[in-house]
C-alpha atoms as an extended CHARMM CRD file, in Angstrom:
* protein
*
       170  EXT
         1         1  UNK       CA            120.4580000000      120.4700000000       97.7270000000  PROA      1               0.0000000000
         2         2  UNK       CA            118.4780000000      117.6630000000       96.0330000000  PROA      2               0.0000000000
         3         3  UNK       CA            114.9720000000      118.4930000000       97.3450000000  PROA      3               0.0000000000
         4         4  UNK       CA            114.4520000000      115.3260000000       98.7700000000  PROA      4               0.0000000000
         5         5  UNK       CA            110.9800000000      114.5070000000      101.0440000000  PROA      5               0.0000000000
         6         6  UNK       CA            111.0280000000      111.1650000000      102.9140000000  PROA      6               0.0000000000
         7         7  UNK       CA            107.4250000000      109.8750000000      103.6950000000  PROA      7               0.0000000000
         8         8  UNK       CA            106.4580000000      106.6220000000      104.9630000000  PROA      8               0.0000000000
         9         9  UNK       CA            103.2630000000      104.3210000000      103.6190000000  PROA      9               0.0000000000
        10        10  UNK       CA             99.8960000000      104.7750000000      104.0150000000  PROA      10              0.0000000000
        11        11  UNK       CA             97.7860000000      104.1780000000      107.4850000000  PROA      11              0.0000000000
        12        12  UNK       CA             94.6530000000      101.8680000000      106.9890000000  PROA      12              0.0000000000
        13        13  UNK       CA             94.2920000000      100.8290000000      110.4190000000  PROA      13              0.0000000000
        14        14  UNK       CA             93.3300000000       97.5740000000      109.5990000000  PROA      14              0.0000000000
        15        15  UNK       CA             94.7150000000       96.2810000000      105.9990000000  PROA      15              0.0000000000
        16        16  UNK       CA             91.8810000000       93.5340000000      105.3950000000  PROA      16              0.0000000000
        17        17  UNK       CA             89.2350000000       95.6990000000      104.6710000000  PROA      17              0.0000000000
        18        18  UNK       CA             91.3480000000       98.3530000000      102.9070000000  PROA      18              0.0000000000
        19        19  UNK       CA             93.4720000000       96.1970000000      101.1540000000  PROA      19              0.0000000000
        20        20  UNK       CA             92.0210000000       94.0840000000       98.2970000000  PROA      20              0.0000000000
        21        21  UNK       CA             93.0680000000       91.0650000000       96.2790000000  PROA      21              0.0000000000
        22        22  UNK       CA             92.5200000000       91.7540000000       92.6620000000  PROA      22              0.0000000000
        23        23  UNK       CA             89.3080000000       89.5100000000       92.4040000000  PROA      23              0.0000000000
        24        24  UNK       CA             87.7550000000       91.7420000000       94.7520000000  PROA      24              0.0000000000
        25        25  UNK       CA             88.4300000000       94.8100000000       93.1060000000  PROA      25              0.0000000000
        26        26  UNK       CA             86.7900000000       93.1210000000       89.6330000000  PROA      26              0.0000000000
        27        27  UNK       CA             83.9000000000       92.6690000000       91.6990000000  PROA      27              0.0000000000
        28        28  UNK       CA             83.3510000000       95.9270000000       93.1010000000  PROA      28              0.0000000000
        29        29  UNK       CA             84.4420000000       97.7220000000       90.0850000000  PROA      29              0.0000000000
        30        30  UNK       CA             82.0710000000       95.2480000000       87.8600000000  PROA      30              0.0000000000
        31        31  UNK       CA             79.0480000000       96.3050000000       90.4160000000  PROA      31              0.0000000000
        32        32  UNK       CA             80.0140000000      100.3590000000       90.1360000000  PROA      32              0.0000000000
        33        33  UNK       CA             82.5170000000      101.2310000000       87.6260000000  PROA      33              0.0000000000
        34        34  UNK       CA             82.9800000000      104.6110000000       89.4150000000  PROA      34              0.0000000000
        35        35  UNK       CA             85.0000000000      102.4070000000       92.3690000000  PROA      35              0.0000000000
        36        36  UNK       CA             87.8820000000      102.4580000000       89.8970000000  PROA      36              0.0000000000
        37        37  UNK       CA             88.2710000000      105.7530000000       90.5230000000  PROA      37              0.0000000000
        38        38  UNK       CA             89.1220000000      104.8660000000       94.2190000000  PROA      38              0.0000000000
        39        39  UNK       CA             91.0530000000      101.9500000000       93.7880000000  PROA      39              0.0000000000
        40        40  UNK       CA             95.0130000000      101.9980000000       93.2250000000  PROA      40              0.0000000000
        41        41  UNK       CA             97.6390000000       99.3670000000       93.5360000000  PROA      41              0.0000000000
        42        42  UNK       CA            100.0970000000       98.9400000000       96.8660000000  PROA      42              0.0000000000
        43        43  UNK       CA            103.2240000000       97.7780000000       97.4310000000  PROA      43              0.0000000000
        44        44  UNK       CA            104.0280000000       96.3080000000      101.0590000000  PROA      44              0.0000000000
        45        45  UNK       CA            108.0940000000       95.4840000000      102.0760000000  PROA      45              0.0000000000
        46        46  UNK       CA            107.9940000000       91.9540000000      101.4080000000  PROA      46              0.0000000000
        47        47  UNK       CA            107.5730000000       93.5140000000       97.6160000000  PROA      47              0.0000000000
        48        48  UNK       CA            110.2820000000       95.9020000000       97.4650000000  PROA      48              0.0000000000
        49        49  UNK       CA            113.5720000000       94.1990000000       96.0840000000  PROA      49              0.0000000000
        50        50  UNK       CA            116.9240000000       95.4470000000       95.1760000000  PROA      50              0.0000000000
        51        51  UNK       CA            116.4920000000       97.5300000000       91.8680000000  PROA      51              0.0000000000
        52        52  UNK       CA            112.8830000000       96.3470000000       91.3110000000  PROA      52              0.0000000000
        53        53  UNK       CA            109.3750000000       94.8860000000       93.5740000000  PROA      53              0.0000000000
        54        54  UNK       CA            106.8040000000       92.2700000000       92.9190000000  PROA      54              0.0000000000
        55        55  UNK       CA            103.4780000000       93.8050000000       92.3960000000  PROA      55              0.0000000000
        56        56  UNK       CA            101.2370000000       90.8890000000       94.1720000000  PROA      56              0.0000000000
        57        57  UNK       CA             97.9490000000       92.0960000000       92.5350000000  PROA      57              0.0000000000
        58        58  UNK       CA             97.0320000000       93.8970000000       95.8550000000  PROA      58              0.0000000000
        59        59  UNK       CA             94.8690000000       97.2660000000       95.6860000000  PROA      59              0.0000000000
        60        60  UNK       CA             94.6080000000      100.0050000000       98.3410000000  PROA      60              0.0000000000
        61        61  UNK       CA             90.5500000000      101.5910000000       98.4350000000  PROA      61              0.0000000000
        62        62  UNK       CA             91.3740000000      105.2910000000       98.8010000000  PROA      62              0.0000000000
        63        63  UNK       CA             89.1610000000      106.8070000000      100.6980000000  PROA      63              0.0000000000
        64        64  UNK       CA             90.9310000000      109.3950000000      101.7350000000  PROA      64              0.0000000000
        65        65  UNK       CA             89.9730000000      112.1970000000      104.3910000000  PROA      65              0.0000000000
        66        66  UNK       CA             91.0460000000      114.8180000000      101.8680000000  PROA      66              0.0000000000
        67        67  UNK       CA             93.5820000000      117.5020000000      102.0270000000  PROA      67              0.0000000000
        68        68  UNK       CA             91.8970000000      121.1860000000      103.6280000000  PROA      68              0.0000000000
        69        69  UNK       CA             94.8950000000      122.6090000000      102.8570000000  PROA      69              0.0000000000
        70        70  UNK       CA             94.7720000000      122.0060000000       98.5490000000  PROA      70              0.0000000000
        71        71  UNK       CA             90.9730000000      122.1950000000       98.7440000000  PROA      71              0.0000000000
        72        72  UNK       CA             90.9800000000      118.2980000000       98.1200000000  PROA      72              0.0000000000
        73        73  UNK       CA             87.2930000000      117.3170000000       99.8690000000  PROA      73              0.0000000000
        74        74  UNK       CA             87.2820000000      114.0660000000      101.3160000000  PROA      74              0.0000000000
        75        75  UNK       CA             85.8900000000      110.6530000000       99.9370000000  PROA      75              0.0000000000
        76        76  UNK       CA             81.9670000000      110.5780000000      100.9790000000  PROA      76              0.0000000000
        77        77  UNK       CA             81.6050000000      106.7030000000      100.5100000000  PROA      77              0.0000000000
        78        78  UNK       CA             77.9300000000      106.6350000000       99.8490000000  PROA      78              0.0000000000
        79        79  UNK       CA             79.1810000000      107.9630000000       96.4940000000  PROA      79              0.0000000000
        80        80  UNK       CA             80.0830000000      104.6970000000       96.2920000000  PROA      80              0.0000000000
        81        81  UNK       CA             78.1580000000      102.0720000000       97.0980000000  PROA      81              0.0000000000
        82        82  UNK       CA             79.6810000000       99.1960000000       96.1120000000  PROA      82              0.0000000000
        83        83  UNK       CA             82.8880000000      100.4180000000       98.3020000000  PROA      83              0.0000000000
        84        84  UNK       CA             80.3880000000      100.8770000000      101.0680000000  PROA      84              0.0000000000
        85        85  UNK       CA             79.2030000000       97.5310000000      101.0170000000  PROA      85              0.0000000000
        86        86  UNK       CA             82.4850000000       95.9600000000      100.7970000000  PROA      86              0.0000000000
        87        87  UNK       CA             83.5900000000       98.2400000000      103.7470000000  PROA      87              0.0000000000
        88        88  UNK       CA             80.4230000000       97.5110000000      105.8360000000  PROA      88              0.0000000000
        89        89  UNK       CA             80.8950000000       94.1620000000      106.2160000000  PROA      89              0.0000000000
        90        90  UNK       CA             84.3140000000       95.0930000000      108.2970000000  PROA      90              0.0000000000
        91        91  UNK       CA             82.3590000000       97.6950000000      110.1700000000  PROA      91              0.0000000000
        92        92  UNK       CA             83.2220000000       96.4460000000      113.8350000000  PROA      92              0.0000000000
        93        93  UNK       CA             86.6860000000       96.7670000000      112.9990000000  PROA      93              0.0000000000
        94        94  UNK       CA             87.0490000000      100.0340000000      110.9980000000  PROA      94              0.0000000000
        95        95  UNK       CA             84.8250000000      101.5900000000      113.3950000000  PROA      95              0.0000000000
        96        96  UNK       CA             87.1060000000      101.0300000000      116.4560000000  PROA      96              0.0000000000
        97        97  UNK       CA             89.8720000000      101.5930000000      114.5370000000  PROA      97              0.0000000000
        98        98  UNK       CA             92.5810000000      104.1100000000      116.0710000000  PROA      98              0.0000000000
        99        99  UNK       CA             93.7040000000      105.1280000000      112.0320000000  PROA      99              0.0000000000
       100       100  UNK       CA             90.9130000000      106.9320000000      110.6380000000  PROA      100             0.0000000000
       101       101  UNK       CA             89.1450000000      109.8610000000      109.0180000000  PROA      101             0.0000000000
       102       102  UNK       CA             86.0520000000      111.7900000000      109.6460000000  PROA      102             0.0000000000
       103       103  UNK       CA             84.0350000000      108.9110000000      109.3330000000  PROA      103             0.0000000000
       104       104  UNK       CA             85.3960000000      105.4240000000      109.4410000000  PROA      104             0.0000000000
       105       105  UNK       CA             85.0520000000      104.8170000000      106.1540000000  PROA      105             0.0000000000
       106       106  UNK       CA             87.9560000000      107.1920000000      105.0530000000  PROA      106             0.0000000000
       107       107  UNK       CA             91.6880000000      107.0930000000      105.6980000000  PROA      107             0.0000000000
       108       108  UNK       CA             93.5690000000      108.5240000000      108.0720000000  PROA      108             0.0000000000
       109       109  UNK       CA             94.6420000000      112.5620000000      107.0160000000  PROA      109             0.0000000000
       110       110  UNK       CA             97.6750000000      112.0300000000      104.5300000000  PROA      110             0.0000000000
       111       111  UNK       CA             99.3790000000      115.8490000000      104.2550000000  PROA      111             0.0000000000
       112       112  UNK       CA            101.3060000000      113.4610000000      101.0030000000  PROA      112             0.0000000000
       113       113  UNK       CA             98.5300000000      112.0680000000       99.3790000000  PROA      113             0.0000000000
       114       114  UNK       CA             99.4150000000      113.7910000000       95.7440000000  PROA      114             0.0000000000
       115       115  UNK       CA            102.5420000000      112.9210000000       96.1060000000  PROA      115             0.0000000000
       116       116  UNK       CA            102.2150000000      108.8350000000       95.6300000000  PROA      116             0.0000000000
       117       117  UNK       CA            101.2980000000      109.9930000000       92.0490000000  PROA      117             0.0000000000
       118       118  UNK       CA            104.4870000000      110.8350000000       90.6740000000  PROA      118             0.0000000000
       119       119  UNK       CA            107.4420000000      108.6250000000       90.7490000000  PROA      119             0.0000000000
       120       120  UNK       CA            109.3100000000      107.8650000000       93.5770000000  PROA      120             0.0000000000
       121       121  UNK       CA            111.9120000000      105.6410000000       95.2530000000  PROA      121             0.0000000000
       122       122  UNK       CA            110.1830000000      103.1480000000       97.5570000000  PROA      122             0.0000000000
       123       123  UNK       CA            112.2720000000      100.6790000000      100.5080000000  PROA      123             0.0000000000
       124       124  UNK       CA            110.6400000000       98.4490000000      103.4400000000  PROA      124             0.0000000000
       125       125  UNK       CA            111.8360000000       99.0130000000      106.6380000000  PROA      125             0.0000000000
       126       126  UNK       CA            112.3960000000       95.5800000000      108.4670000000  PROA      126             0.0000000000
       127       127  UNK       CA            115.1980000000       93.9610000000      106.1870000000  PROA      127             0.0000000000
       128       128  UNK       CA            118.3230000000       91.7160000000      106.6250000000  PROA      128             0.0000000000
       129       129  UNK       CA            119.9310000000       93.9180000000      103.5570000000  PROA      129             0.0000000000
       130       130  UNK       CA            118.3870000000       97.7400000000      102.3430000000  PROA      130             0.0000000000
       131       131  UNK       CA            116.4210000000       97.4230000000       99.2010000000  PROA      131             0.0000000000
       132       132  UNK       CA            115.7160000000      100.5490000000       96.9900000000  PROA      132             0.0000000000
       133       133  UNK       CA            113.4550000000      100.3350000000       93.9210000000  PROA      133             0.0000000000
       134       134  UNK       CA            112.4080000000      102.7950000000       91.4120000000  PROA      134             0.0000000000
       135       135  UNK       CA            108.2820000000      102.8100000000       91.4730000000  PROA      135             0.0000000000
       136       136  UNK       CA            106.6160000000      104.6640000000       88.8120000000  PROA      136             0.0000000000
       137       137  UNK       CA            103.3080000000      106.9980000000       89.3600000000  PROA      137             0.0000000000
       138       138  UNK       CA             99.6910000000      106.0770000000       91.1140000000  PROA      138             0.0000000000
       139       139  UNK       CA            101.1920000000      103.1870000000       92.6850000000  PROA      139             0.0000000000
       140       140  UNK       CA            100.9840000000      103.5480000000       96.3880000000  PROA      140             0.0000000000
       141       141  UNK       CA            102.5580000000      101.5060000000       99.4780000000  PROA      141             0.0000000000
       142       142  UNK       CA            101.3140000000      100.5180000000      103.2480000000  PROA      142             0.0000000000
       143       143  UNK       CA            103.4680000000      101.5560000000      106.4250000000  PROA      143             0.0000000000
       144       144  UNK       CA            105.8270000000       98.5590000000      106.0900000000  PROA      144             0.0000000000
       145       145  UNK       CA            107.0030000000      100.5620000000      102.9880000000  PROA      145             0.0000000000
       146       146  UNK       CA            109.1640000000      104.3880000000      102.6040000000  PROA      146             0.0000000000
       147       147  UNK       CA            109.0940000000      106.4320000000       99.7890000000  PROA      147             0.0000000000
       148       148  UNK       CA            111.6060000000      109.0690000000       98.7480000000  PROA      148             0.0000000000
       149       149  UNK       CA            110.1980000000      111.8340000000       96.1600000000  PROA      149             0.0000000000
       150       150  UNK       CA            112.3970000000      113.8160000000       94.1550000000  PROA      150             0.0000000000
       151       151  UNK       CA            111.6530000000      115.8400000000       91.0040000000  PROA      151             0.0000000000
       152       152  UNK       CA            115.4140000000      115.5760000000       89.2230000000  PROA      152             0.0000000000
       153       153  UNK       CA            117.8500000000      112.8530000000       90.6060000000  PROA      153             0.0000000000
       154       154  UNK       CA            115.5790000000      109.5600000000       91.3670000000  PROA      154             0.0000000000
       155       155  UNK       CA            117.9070000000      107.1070000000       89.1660000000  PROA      155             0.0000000000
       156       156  UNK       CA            121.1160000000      108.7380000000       91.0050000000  PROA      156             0.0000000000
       157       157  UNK       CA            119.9080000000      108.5110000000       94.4800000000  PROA      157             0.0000000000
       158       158  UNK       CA            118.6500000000      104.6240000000       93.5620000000  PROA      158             0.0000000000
       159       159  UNK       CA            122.0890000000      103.7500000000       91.9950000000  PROA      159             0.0000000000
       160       160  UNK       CA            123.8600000000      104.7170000000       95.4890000000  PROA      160             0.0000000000
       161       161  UNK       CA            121.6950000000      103.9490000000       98.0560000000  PROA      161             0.0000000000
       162       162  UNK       CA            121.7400000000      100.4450000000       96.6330000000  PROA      162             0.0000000000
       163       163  UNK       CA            125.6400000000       99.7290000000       97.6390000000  PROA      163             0.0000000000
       164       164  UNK       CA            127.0310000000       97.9510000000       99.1190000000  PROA      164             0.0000000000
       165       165  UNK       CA            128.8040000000      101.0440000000      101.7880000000  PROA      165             0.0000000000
       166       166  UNK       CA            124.8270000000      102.4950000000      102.1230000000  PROA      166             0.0000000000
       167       167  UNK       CA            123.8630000000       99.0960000000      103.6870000000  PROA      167             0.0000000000
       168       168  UNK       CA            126.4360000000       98.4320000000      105.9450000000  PROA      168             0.0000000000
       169       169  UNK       CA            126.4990000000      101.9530000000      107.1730000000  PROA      169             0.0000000000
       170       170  UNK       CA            123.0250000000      101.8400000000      107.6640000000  PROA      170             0.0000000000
């Protein structure tokens, strides 16, 4: 009755070329200021805590494969050449890499994608106790993280799943 989607983090296939610290991302967004436009923060589960998470100045590069089905065309990296040259020098791993786009400069497909920019409900998923945090908009997570996306009862569904019953039956 709530409308409630359950979707799990994204897919890089190999976080160390995907995921950047934030000193990286001031480099590649000093060299092209259009890389901003890829670059978005993460959350992994050692972040998410009870009522709240620790942003540890990670970024995600989004370059996504698109989405066919909202006429979303995918990332074409040499748009972005900075991006490229940070991804380029992890080319032996991207390329072999079993998570990926088109090309292997792009993400895996992500039917989701618009949905990490709204607010959402966010837990990891190897944890000695359940934690449930609210996460506001744009801020996406890796696949050590689950999101839950609801339009109406976020603050509800966080207040609940956060006792001490939810845990132990889960």
């Amino acid at each position: 009755k709530w409308d409630i989607s359950i979707y799990r983090g994204i897919l890089t296939g190999y976080n160390e070329a995907f995921i950047i610290n934030e000193e990286k991302k001031n480099e590649l967004v000093s060299k092209d200021p259009k890389t901003a436009e890829l670059i978005r923060p993460v959350l992994r589960g050692r972040d998410i805590h009870r009522y709240g998470y620790s942003f540890s100045n990670l970024y995600l590069i989004n370059t996504h494969n698109g989405m066919k089905e909202h006429g979303v065309p995918r990332i074409d990296v040499e748009d972005y050449p900075a991006v490229k040259k940070h991804l380029d020098e992890h080319w032996g791993k991207i390329e072999k890499r079993f998570d990926k786009g088109e090309t292997p400069y792009n993400l895996r497909n992500c039917a989701y994608l618009d949905d990490f920019s709204m607010q959402k409900v966010m837990y990891n998923d190897i944890c000695q106790r359940l934690s449930f945090c609210l996460v506001p908009e744009n801020i996406f997570c890796v696949n050590t993280v689950y999101f839950i996306k609801n339009n109406q009862h976020l603050k509800y569904l966080l207040a609940y799943l956060n006792t001490k019953i939810v845990n132990w039956y889960y």
